[in-house]
């Protein structure tokens, strides 16, 4: 993929849009002068040399690939004619067919990155519509490969499920870390020591998982095998409903994702 890509990100001033813009620039997929980013209220002063605009049609007209990165509730009022160009959505819940119909293109890709795109560690599932070309697919792989790991999936239902599992995913280890932190502070550890301890456990575990690429079940089994403090904790957490709580939470996210698309 050459740096001649002309990319426009609607909502490029936002959290995810800016993260993707930063990743595409760093990976030299796009040159600053070929990157258009739109904002609604205030023009940001990030990304020198890019084309900032509050006119989404102007963004679309100067781009070959148009990314939609506004919140789902802001999408119905977004007017933009893509004129048959590739449109990539990162919006949760919105169906490919609706996007194509509204923006005048059959080349639509629905993706669902996550907040770790900001550090090049997103997991991004995606699915392409029937009219998307092989070059369109290569473009999507390049953009989201620059943001972390990407996978083409078989159905929009998979995207709806992954909206919870990985789209919301960074929140779940954060939730575990918060519970561990509260417990440590309640025990009496100094908060700054507790925070360093918990954050280091999380980042260390992430690094180990990345290097070993082991199945999570095998990792848990290896810890259980010691029959020590870790096994005592895991077994007690499971008896208290840990696995069930996770499954119920993911089911709630899945249902919410489907409901967002119907709203
Ligand atoms: N953040 C994540 O972890 C994550 C993960 C997966 C998927 N997503 C999806 O990514 C999308 C963006 O999320 P986000 O977290 O980046 O939200 P965000 O930070 O609120 O960014 C959305 C941006 O869109 C701008 N905007 C709204 N309407 C616009 C318009 N008509 N023209 C130009 N800009 C417009 C907003 O501007 P104002 O600030 O002026 O309103 C805001 O800067 C959402 O659809 C979400 O479902 C996000």
Short mmCIF file of C-alpha atoms in Angstrom, two decimals, residues 23-234:
data_model
loop_
_atom_site.label_atom_id
_atom_site.label_comp_id
_atom_site.label_asym_id
_atom_site.label_seq_id
_atom_site.Cartn_x
_atom_site.Cartn_y
_atom_site.Cartn_z
CA UNK A 23 -1.60 5.35 13.11
CA UNK A 24 -2.06 5.83 9.33
CA UNK A 25 0.39 8.76 9.34
CA UNK A 26 2.96 6.91 11.47
CA UNK A 27 2.79 3.85 9.22
CA UNK A 28 3.22 6.20 6.20
CA UNK A 29 0.04 4.84 4.61
CA UNK A 30 -1.04 8.38 3.95
CA UNK A 31 0.80 11.68 3.56
CA UNK A 32 -0.45 14.58 5.68
CA UNK A 33 -1.55 16.54 2.59
CA UNK A 34 -3.66 13.54 1.48
CA UNK A 35 -5.42 13.20 4.82
CA UNK A 36 -8.68 15.08 5.45
CA UNK A 37 -10.20 15.19 8.92
CA UNK A 38 -13.51 16.77 9.86
CA UNK A 39 -14.65 18.35 13.08
CA UNK A 40 -18.02 19.71 14.20
CA UNK A 41 -17.42 22.47 16.72
CA UNK A 42 -13.76 23.40 17.24
CA UNK A 43 -10.90 22.99 14.77
CA UNK A 44 -8.17 21.00 16.55
CA UNK A 45 -4.51 22.01 16.23
CA UNK A 46 -3.24 18.41 15.95
CA UNK A 47 -1.67 16.82 12.86
CA UNK A 48 0.12 19.69 11.06
CA UNK A 49 -0.32 19.71 7.29
CA UNK A 50 -3.58 17.75 7.17
CA UNK A 51 -6.74 19.21 5.65
CA UNK A 52 -9.07 20.08 8.55
CA UNK A 53 -12.64 20.93 7.57
CA UNK A 54 -16.14 21.20 8.96
CA UNK A 55 -17.55 20.46 5.48
CA UNK A 56 -18.00 16.69 5.20
CA UNK A 57 -18.84 16.80 1.49
CA UNK A 58 -15.58 18.67 0.80
CA UNK A 59 -13.79 15.92 2.76
CA UNK A 60 -15.52 13.21 0.71
CA UNK A 61 -14.80 14.91 -2.61
CA UNK A 62 -11.03 15.11 -2.02
CA UNK A 63 -10.72 11.54 -0.68
CA UNK A 64 -10.73 8.07 -2.27
CA UNK A 65 -11.53 6.37 1.02
CA UNK A 66 -14.03 7.88 3.43
CA UNK A 67 -14.12 6.74 7.04
CA UNK A 68 -17.14 7.42 9.25
CA UNK A 69 -16.10 7.92 12.87
CA UNK A 70 -18.96 9.86 14.43
CA UNK A 71 -21.03 8.49 17.29
CA UNK A 72 -23.95 6.31 16.11
CA UNK A 73 -26.50 8.86 17.36
CA UNK A 74 -24.86 11.59 15.20
CA UNK A 75 -24.91 9.48 12.03
CA UNK A 76 -28.58 10.01 10.96
CA UNK A 77 -27.99 13.75 10.52
CA UNK A 78 -24.71 13.27 8.60
CA UNK A 79 -25.21 14.33 4.96
CA UNK A 80 -22.52 13.06 2.60
CA UNK A 81 -22.59 11.63 -0.92
CA UNK A 82 -19.69 9.17 -1.32
CA UNK A 83 -20.39 8.84 -5.08
CA UNK A 84 -19.50 5.14 -5.23
CA UNK A 85 -16.25 5.45 -3.25
CA UNK A 86 -15.11 3.10 -0.50
CA UNK A 87 -16.78 3.98 2.81
CA UNK A 88 -15.37 2.44 5.99
CA UNK A 89 -17.48 2.66 9.12
CA UNK A 90 -16.11 2.27 12.64
CA UNK A 91 -19.53 3.01 14.14
CA UNK A 92 -21.05 0.49 16.52
CA UNK A 93 -24.41 -0.95 15.54
CA UNK A 94 -25.01 0.63 12.11
CA UNK A 95 -25.63 -1.90 9.32
CA UNK A 96 -23.62 -1.95 6.08
CA UNK A 97 -26.72 -1.82 3.87
CA UNK A 98 -28.00 1.34 5.59
CA UNK A 99 -24.60 3.02 5.24
CA UNK A 100 -24.40 2.21 1.52
CA UNK A 101 -27.92 3.42 0.89
CA UNK A 102 -27.51 6.69 2.78
CA UNK A 103 -24.12 7.61 1.31
CA UNK A 104 -24.57 6.45 -2.29
CA UNK A 105 -22.10 3.58 -2.56
CA UNK A 106 -22.07 -0.20 -2.79
CA UNK A 107 -18.48 -0.35 -1.48
CA UNK A 108 -18.91 -0.40 2.29
CA UNK A 109 -16.75 -1.96 4.99
CA UNK A 110 -18.01 -2.22 8.55
CA UNK A 111 -15.29 -2.41 11.20
CA UNK A 112 -15.14 -2.25 14.97
CA UNK A 113 -11.76 -1.15 16.37
CA UNK A 114 -11.17 -0.41 20.03
CA UNK A 115 -9.56 2.22 22.24
CA UNK A 116 -6.16 0.50 22.03
CA UNK A 117 -5.87 1.83 18.46
CA UNK A 118 -4.28 4.82 20.18
CA UNK A 119 -1.25 2.65 21.05
CA UNK A 120 -1.32 0.46 17.92
CA UNK A 121 -2.89 -2.47 19.80
CA UNK A 122 -6.51 -2.53 18.63
CA UNK A 123 -8.22 -5.74 17.58
CA UNK A 124 -10.38 -4.80 14.59
CA UNK A 125 -12.89 -7.21 13.06
CA UNK A 126 -14.34 -6.15 9.70
CA UNK A 127 -16.67 -7.27 6.95
CA UNK A 128 -17.00 -5.97 3.39
CA UNK A 129 -20.11 -5.57 1.24
CA UNK A 130 -20.52 -7.39 -2.08
CA UNK A 131 -19.24 -4.53 -4.25
CA UNK A 132 -16.02 -4.03 -2.29
CA UNK A 133 -12.96 -4.90 -4.38
CA UNK A 134 -9.78 -6.75 -3.47
CA UNK A 135 -8.00 -3.39 -3.41
CA UNK A 136 -10.63 -2.11 -0.94
CA UNK A 137 -9.92 -5.13 1.28
CA UNK A 138 -6.17 -4.52 1.05
CA UNK A 139 -6.75 -0.88 2.06
CA UNK A 140 -8.76 -1.93 5.10
CA UNK A 141 -6.10 -4.47 6.11
CA UNK A 142 -3.40 -1.82 5.79
CA UNK A 143 -5.25 0.85 7.81
CA UNK A 144 -6.30 -1.44 10.67
CA UNK A 145 -3.04 -3.39 10.55
CA UNK A 146 -1.41 -0.04 11.36
CA UNK A 147 -3.73 0.17 14.40
CA UNK A 148 -3.01 -3.37 15.65
CA UNK A 149 -4.46 -6.71 14.56
CA UNK A 150 -7.35 -7.04 12.07
CA UNK A 151 -9.54 -9.99 11.06
CA UNK A 152 -12.15 -10.31 8.33
CA UNK A 153 -15.22 -12.03 9.82
CA UNK A 154 -18.08 -13.94 8.24
CA UNK A 155 -21.17 -11.97 9.26
CA UNK A 156 -22.41 -8.69 10.70
CA UNK A 157 -23.68 -10.75 13.65
CA UNK A 158 -20.02 -11.51 14.45
CA UNK A 159 -19.31 -7.77 14.43
CA UNK A 160 -22.25 -7.18 16.80
CA UNK A 161 -20.84 -9.80 19.18
CA UNK A 162 -17.30 -8.45 18.92
CA UNK A 163 -18.60 -4.93 19.60
CA UNK A 164 -18.84 -6.15 23.20
CA UNK A 165 -15.94 -8.62 23.35
CA UNK A 166 -13.27 -6.44 21.77
CA UNK A 167 -14.86 -3.04 20.97
CA UNK A 168 -15.61 -2.58 24.66
CA UNK A 169 -12.85 -5.07 25.53
CA UNK A 170 -10.19 -2.74 26.99
CA UNK A 171 -12.77 -1.78 29.64
CA UNK A 172 -12.91 -5.32 31.05
CA UNK A 173 -9.29 -5.75 32.18
CA UNK A 174 -9.66 -2.16 33.45
CA UNK A 175 -12.67 -3.29 35.49
CA UNK A 176 -10.68 -6.19 36.93
CA UNK A 177 -7.81 -3.83 37.71
CA UNK A 178 -10.20 -1.45 39.47
CA UNK A 179 -11.60 -4.29 41.61
CA UNK A 180 -8.05 -5.43 42.48
CA UNK A 181 -7.04 -1.85 43.30
CA UNK A 182 -10.04 -1.32 45.59
CA UNK A 183 -9.27 -4.55 47.40
CA UNK A 184 -5.60 -3.63 47.82
CA UNK A 185 -6.45 -0.19 49.19
CA UNK A 186 -9.10 -1.68 51.50
CA UNK A 187 -6.41 -4.07 52.74
CA UNK A 188 -4.27 -1.07 53.63
CA UNK A 189 -1.69 -0.82 50.85
CA UNK A 190 -0.57 2.70 49.98
CA UNK A 191 -2.65 3.76 46.93
CA UNK A 192 0.40 4.61 44.80
CA UNK A 193 1.96 1.20 45.53
CA UNK A 194 -1.37 -0.52 44.80
CA UNK A 195 -1.72 1.35 41.50
CA UNK A 196 1.81 0.49 40.37
CA UNK A 197 1.30 -3.13 41.42
CA UNK A 198 -2.02 -3.56 39.63
CA UNK A 199 -1.02 -1.70 36.47
CA UNK A 200 2.21 -3.68 36.23
CA UNK A 201 0.30 -6.96 36.58
CA UNK A 202 -1.97 -5.96 33.71
CA UNK A 203 0.71 -4.72 31.34
CA UNK A 204 2.95 -7.68 32.19
CA UNK A 205 0.15 -10.15 31.52
CA UNK A 206 -0.61 -8.44 28.21
CA UNK A 207 3.02 -8.71 27.18
CA UNK A 208 3.18 -12.39 28.17
CA UNK A 209 0.02 -13.17 26.21
CA UNK A 210 1.40 -11.33 23.21
CA UNK A 211 4.72 -13.19 23.28
CA UNK A 212 3.38 -16.67 24.02
CA UNK A 213 0.09 -16.44 22.09
CA UNK A 214 -1.17 -19.25 24.34
CA UNK A 215 -4.83 -20.15 24.71
CA UNK A 216 -6.25 -18.39 27.82
CA UNK A 217 -7.52 -21.74 29.11
CA UNK A 218 -3.99 -23.19 28.96
CA UNK A 219 -2.63 -20.17 30.85
CA UNK A 220 -5.24 -20.52 33.60
CA UNK A 221 -4.61 -24.28 33.75
CA UNK A 222 -0.88 -23.68 34.17
CA UNK A 223 -1.58 -21.41 37.16
CA UNK A 224 -4.06 -23.90 38.64
CA UNK A 225 -1.42 -26.61 38.30
CA UNK A 226 0.68 -25.05 41.09
CA UNK A 227 -2.13 -25.68 43.60
CA UNK A 228 -0.98 -22.59 45.49
CA UNK A 229 -2.31 -19.08 46.15
CA UNK A 230 -3.31 -18.54 42.51
CA UNK A 231 -5.44 -21.69 42.42
CA UNK A 232 -7.09 -20.71 45.71
CA UNK A 233 -7.98 -17.30 44.26
CA UNK A 234 -9.17 -18.57 40.86
#
